Amino acid sequence: MINTNNQYNHKKIEWSLIEEKWRHKWDEQEIFNSDPDFSKKKYFITVAYPYPNSPQHIGHGRTYTLADAHARYMRMKGYNVLFPMGFHYTGTPILGMSRRIASGDKELLETFQYIYHVSEDAIKSFVEPIKIASYFHNEIKLGMKEMGYSIDWRREFTTIDKLYSKFISWQFNTLRKKGLIVQGSHPVGWCPKDQNPVSQHDTIGDVEPDFNEYILIKFKLDDGYIIPTATLRPETIYGVTNLWVNPNVEYVRIQIDNNERWIVSKEAARKLEFLNHKVAIKSSIYGKEIVGKYVEDPIRKDSIPLYPASFVESNNGTGIVMSVPGHAPYDFQAIEDLKKNISLHNEFVGLKVDVTPITIIGSDDYYYADVNDSILISPAAKIISKFKVKDQEDPQLEKATNELYLHEYYKGKMLQNTGKYVGMPVSVAKDMIKNEIISNGIAEIMFELINKPVRCRCGTECVVKILNDQWFINYGDKNWKKLAHECLNKMDIVPEEIRQEFNYVIDWLRERACARKSGLGTKLPLDEDWIIESLSDSVIYMSYYIVAKYITNNNSISEDSSKLMIHVNNVDALNDSFFDYILLGNGDVRQVAAECNISISLIEAIRNEFSYFYPLDARHSGRDLVQNHLSFFIFNHVAIFARENWPRKIVVNGSVLMEGKKMSKSLGNIIPLRAAIKEYSADAIRLAMLSSAELLQDADFSFDAIKGIRSKLDDIYDIALEYSMVKSKFGSSLFSSIILSEAKTEIEDRWLLSRLQNHITDITASMDNLRVRKALHDILYLLDQDLQWYRKRITAKNRDDSLIAVTLSIFLDNRIRMLAPFAPFISEEVWEIIGGKYDSIIFAGWPIVDEDKRDPVAEESEQLIINLISDLQNILKVTKISPTKIIIYTSARWKQQIYQKILEYILLENKTNFGDIMKELVKDPETAKVKNDPKLIRNMIEDILSDPIEARNRRLKLTFFDEIFPLNDAKKLLSLESGNAQTEIIVHSEDEIQKYDPREKSKYSRPFKPAIYIE
Ligand SMILES: [Zn+2]
């Protein structure tokens, strides 16, 4: 007898032993090493390589774990999957860290000692930067192995390897030949203290200094001073009604570039200096001193007022902004609020607030202003009412602003009051207006950080600086952007909702500083004083994994294998022609072989392998890299590679919270991955990372969740052991001798296996879209519910037959194969216990739906029993009867025919209206008698509409469904569930003439809704 009540004592799982066993087996069989196999479809998947200046912690694990689950899934689907890993040493952070160690930085020493548990000796060695990198490189690699990542380690490299540097030189030479590397003066994120450009890797919290080109529009005061205001929407200059100035901010009067006199905030004066302006401060002035004055609007030449606003920050732009209440929800709301509150401002007695929003952009979308109603209600006013904004503090304002901005940018057209720009799309007019007002001297450009404050790792707040004679990659190139868009349009972006962000970044990227004066990395081939920075040498390295496999440092390399590998000491001879041939197919192979001193066959082998594995099928990364790395990845691929080798998919995921909080050293909630694996097991951590959130959401890692998952895994392991005992009881001949056939199976067997097919369909669909949370929910919880029900049924029926083992074996086999990409260790172990046929569950493949096992009758039957038990228990709870006898009445045949008709009206003719359906039924002589019982029809329609779609469709296909059979089959269970195992259960059809029906309950029965009478 199968033990069904989970009384089975949990055998304590020795996780560490299981993990070690399978790591060893995988290594031994070289399961994850992938070589070209032209008989198989390939799938090439990579994830952003780690930067080894600290060990991996829980927060890093999500992206890698997701990529690994994806790789394992594709392997089980039959693909030849390549999943490699490298290590990114480039840049200044490791140098900076080493310097801090040498100077005895207490905070860093304590972090290494108490959070990362690095030994004292190791820490001492960290005064040498490379020791830091190699120490954590090793740590991270061990962690990845312990997590069970299915990586082909033969392809491992670091970005300071000699050949990698040659590869990066080739990348830059190739970009330069295409005119994409430029020298000049361009803005960069800048640390004033270090006097070095900064990017994501150089800042505290890994933030990319994100700056934008603001247009400074100049408004004239009557005393000759100019008030410049910064805007990202120069086209809205036609709708300016006033300026906003902060009365409590101290502004300065400055002489700028010897030719104009401006009023700006103190901060703005400093920022202008970094932007190559000559600034001389003359005097200071409080904002309140100019409130109520008028300036001349440079386009319409109207006189417009300066209004007070405390929301204007001195550190944003110039500290004074223009107000466009027709299109900027913030301005609209601020005017409204000011009108309401002006009487409270004693200091501005007499200030009149009487501006009307001016609408200058319309669109076909009726929701936003179209040409006809533009004067009456502005787009800003409309969107404010849509978002139900209450006041300036309302967080909805931000959303309203973004929505309106995007809408107008992509769909808006300029209206008649914009002169020659009328009818032009905003996206076009914007640039034309910008160019016009700049060339007229009405406006200038000002670069400004949009994600302030950004701090350099040295602690200094970063600024934007115009850097002269620097080397840049010209991401601003129009044709290049066009190609990048073409690639993006063809790519899968998962999740799709992030695509718009890519579009935005591609449009917005401009020249980007690509080299630094210090740090680890490759020297810029055009100018060896410079070192290529870390976001520029990490964009096409996916192709380098192909080459890396062929490099060896094995000195005992035989004569023979030297034809197959390149010794690391011989890479000096390799030059650009090598990469031109391998990666682009350009050049003459004999000449390349001669120049690089390697055999033609080896070059051809590498070239073939590249042709086989490229393009990259999926690139995984965290969401924070959309704005730089992932976009550069697209740009560089389209610049360098032929169209057929452009990447196919990007998968982006959110970050990880720890018990609902951001992870940070100061909160002390950073948990090194390897320590967590020791404590909770790799599988449980993998599941906890992937099951709490869909891709873009932040995953919340919690110890309660881990415990819940551990106990689920314990259950799965126990069921496998239990099953293996049952199986051994019936002997190993079981599977060959028993054929599952209708005659031998019981309803619940057929039900469980039919439900299993539905789950396989759903879970496969989820996995194909990487909706891993949904997939895991189904695997861990929905399948479990089904199993519990099955156990309940066989226990109540006292079954003790060998079919149970057959049913369970099919169920377990499929479930464990679906769990395998997520929890590889336990899956392999269970697979072995239940007698899986292959050395690894990976070779068993992903489950395929067995259409023959779909059984709508069985599904309907069990659903009927489940619903009946629920109804019964509700009645017992309300009436508080202790039953001795329960009579169940199934509906008469004629009701079933009518039910079927109604189902057809609803599903096939889309009629759901009671009157329409009734009319049809009465028209048909066969069903005309329902005329007398409208309530029955009403109830039936309600029944159907409240059922899930799958149930409706299933029932449509069942022309006749016998409810009596399953109810009789479940009598014992019904007694048990009534709270008294002795309760007698009697099942009657309403059609039976000789039935026990003392209260005439049977007439209330409806199809799939038997009536119940309790004594
Ligand atoms: Zn700094």
PDB file of N, CA and C in Angstrom, residues 451-480:
ATOM      1  N   ASN A 451      20.968  61.675 -13.819  1.00  0.00           N
ATOM      2  CA  ASN A 451      20.766  60.776 -12.666  1.00  0.00           C
ATOM      3  C   ASN A 451      21.638  61.203 -11.488  1.00  0.00           C
ATOM      4  N   LYS A 452      21.636  62.506 -11.266  1.00  0.00           N
ATOM      5  CA  LYS A 452      22.401  63.068 -10.147  1.00  0.00           C
ATOM      6  C   LYS A 452      21.867  62.590  -8.799  1.00  0.00           C
ATOM      7  N   PRO A 453      22.661  62.507  -7.736  1.00  0.00           N
ATOM      8  CA  PRO A 453      24.109  62.644  -7.806  1.00  0.00           C
ATOM      9  C   PRO A 453      24.761  61.308  -8.142  1.00  0.00           C
ATOM     10  N   VAL A 454      25.805  61.365  -8.937  1.00  0.00           N
ATOM     11  CA  VAL A 454      26.621  60.183  -9.209  1.00  0.00           C
ATOM     12  C   VAL A 454      27.950  60.429  -8.521  1.00  0.00           C
ATOM     13  N   ARG A 455      28.372  59.473  -7.689  1.00  0.00           N
ATOM     14  CA  ARG A 455      29.643  59.664  -6.995  1.00  0.00           C
ATOM     15  C   ARG A 455      30.702  58.712  -7.523  1.00  0.00           C
ATOM     16  N   CYS A 456      31.863  59.247  -7.735  1.00  0.00           N
ATOM     17  CA  CYS A 456      33.028  58.441  -8.100  1.00  0.00           C
ATOM     18  C   CYS A 456      33.372  57.543  -6.908  1.00  0.00           C
ATOM     19  N   ARG A 457      34.065  56.449  -7.150  1.00  0.00           N
ATOM     20  CA  ARG A 457      34.459  55.588  -6.038  1.00  0.00           C
ATOM     21  C   ARG A 457      35.334  56.316  -5.021  1.00  0.00           C
ATOM     22  N   CYS A 458      35.934  57.430  -5.434  1.00  0.00           N
ATOM     23  CA  CYS A 458      36.737  58.198  -4.474  1.00  0.00           C
ATOM     24  C   CYS A 458      35.843  59.078  -3.599  1.00  0.00           C
ATOM     25  N   GLY A 459      34.556  59.114  -3.879  1.00  0.00           N
ATOM     26  CA  GLY A 459      33.626  59.865  -3.045  1.00  0.00           C
ATOM     27  C   GLY A 459      33.203  61.206  -3.634  1.00  0.00           C
ATOM     28  N   THR A 460      33.908  61.670  -4.653  1.00  0.00           N
ATOM     29  CA  THR A 460      33.620  62.987  -5.239  1.00  0.00           C
ATOM     30  C   THR A 460      32.388  62.915  -6.139  1.00  0.00           C
ATOM     31  N   GLU A 461      31.576  64.002  -6.091  1.00  0.00           N
ATOM     32  CA  GLU A 461      30.417  64.024  -6.967  1.00  0.00           C
ATOM     33  C   GLU A 461      30.853  64.320  -8.407  1.00  0.00           C
ATOM     34  N   CYS A 462      30.328  63.498  -9.324  1.00  0.00           N
ATOM     35  CA  CYS A 462      30.753  63.619 -10.719  1.00  0.00           C
ATOM     36  C   CYS A 462      30.013  64.739 -11.428  1.00  0.00           C
ATOM     37  N   VAL A 463      30.645  65.246 -12.497  1.00  0.00           N
ATOM     38  CA  VAL A 463      30.031  66.289 -13.325  1.00  0.00           C
ATOM     39  C   VAL A 463      30.154  65.859 -14.788  1.00  0.00           C
ATOM     40  N   VAL A 464      29.570  66.666 -15.671  1.00  0.00           N
ATOM     41  CA  VAL A 464      29.824  66.441 -17.090  1.00  0.00           C
ATOM     42  C   VAL A 464      30.936  67.391 -17.501  1.00  0.00           C
ATOM     43  N   LYS A 465      31.913  66.862 -18.205  1.00  0.00           N
ATOM     44  CA  LYS A 465      32.999  67.728 -18.661  1.00  0.00           C
ATOM     45  C   LYS A 465      33.145  67.578 -20.172  1.00  0.00           C
ATOM     46  N   ILE A 466      33.408  68.688 -20.820  1.00  0.00           N
ATOM     47  CA  ILE A 466      33.764  68.590 -22.241  1.00  0.00           C
ATOM     48  C   ILE A 466      35.255  68.318 -22.278  1.00  0.00           C
ATOM     49  N   LEU A 467      35.598  67.168 -22.775  1.00  0.00           N
ATOM     50  CA  LEU A 467      36.985  66.742 -22.756  1.00  0.00           C
ATOM     51  C   LEU A 467      37.568  66.969 -24.147  1.00  0.00           C
ATOM     52  N   ASN A 468      38.710  67.617 -24.178  1.00  0.00           N
ATOM     53  CA  ASN A 468      39.323  67.910 -25.475  1.00  0.00           C
ATOM     54  C   ASN A 468      40.307  66.825 -25.870  1.00  0.00           C
ATOM     55  N   ASP A 469      40.430  66.570 -27.150  1.00  0.00           N
ATOM     56  CA  ASP A 469      41.389  65.610 -27.694  1.00  0.00           C
ATOM     57  C   ASP A 469      41.299  64.232 -27.066  1.00  0.00           C
ATOM     58  N   GLN A 470      40.099  63.791 -26.791  1.00  0.00           N
ATOM     59  CA  GLN A 470      39.915  62.451 -26.246  1.00  0.00           C
ATOM     60  C   GLN A 470      39.530  61.519 -27.389  1.00  0.00           C
ATOM     61  N   TRP A 471      39.645  60.204 -27.115  1.00  0.00           N
ATOM     62  CA  TRP A 471      39.194  59.222 -28.110  1.00  0.00           C
ATOM     63  C   TRP A 471      37.774  58.790 -27.779  1.00  0.00           C
ATOM     64  N   PHE A 472      36.963  58.781 -28.810  1.00  0.00           N
ATOM     65  CA  PHE A 472      35.544  58.450 -28.624  1.00  0.00           C
ATOM     66  C   PHE A 472      35.097  57.393 -29.622  1.00  0.00           C
ATOM     67  N   ILE A 473      34.122  56.596 -29.179  1.00  0.00           N
ATOM     68  CA  ILE A 473      33.386  55.777 -30.146  1.00  0.00           C
ATOM     69  C   ILE A 473      32.164  56.613 -30.512  1.00  0.00           C
ATOM     70  N   ASN A 474      31.935  56.787 -31.796  1.00  0.00           N
ATOM     71  CA  ASN A 474      30.883  57.717 -32.210  1.00  0.00           C
ATOM     72  C   ASN A 474      29.500  57.067 -32.315  1.00  0.00           C
ATOM     73  N   TYR A 475      28.894  56.780 -31.143  1.00  0.00           N
ATOM     74  CA  TYR A 475      27.552  56.198 -31.150  1.00  0.00           C
ATOM     75  C   TYR A 475      26.501  57.189 -31.652  1.00  0.00           C
ATOM     76  N   GLY A 476      26.936  58.446 -31.902  1.00  0.00           N
ATOM     77  CA  GLY A 476      26.002  59.434 -32.426  1.00  0.00           C
ATOM     78  C   GLY A 476      25.839  59.332 -33.946  1.00  0.00           C
ATOM     79  N   ASP A 477      26.653  58.508 -34.597  1.00  0.00           N
ATOM     80  CA  ASP A 477      26.610  58.375 -36.057  1.00  0.00           C
ATOM     81  C   ASP A 477      25.223  57.910 -36.534  1.00  0.00           C
ATOM     82  N   LYS A 478      24.625  58.714 -37.435  1.00  0.00           N
ATOM     83  CA  LYS A 478      23.233  58.458 -37.857  1.00  0.00           C
ATOM     84  C   LYS A 478      23.068  57.099 -38.525  1.00  0.00           C
ATOM     85  N   ASN A 479      24.003  56.785 -39.438  1.00  0.00           N
ATOM     86  CA  ASN A 479      23.874  55.508 -40.153  1.00  0.00           C
ATOM     87  C   ASN A 479      24.050  54.315 -39.224  1.00  0.00           C
ATOM     88  N   TRP A 480      24.931  54.521 -38.279  1.00  0.00           N
ATOM     89  CA  TRP A 480      25.173  53.453 -37.310  1.00  0.00           C
ATOM     90  C   TRP A 480      23.911  53.216 -36.483  1.00  0.00           C
TER      91      TRP A 480
END
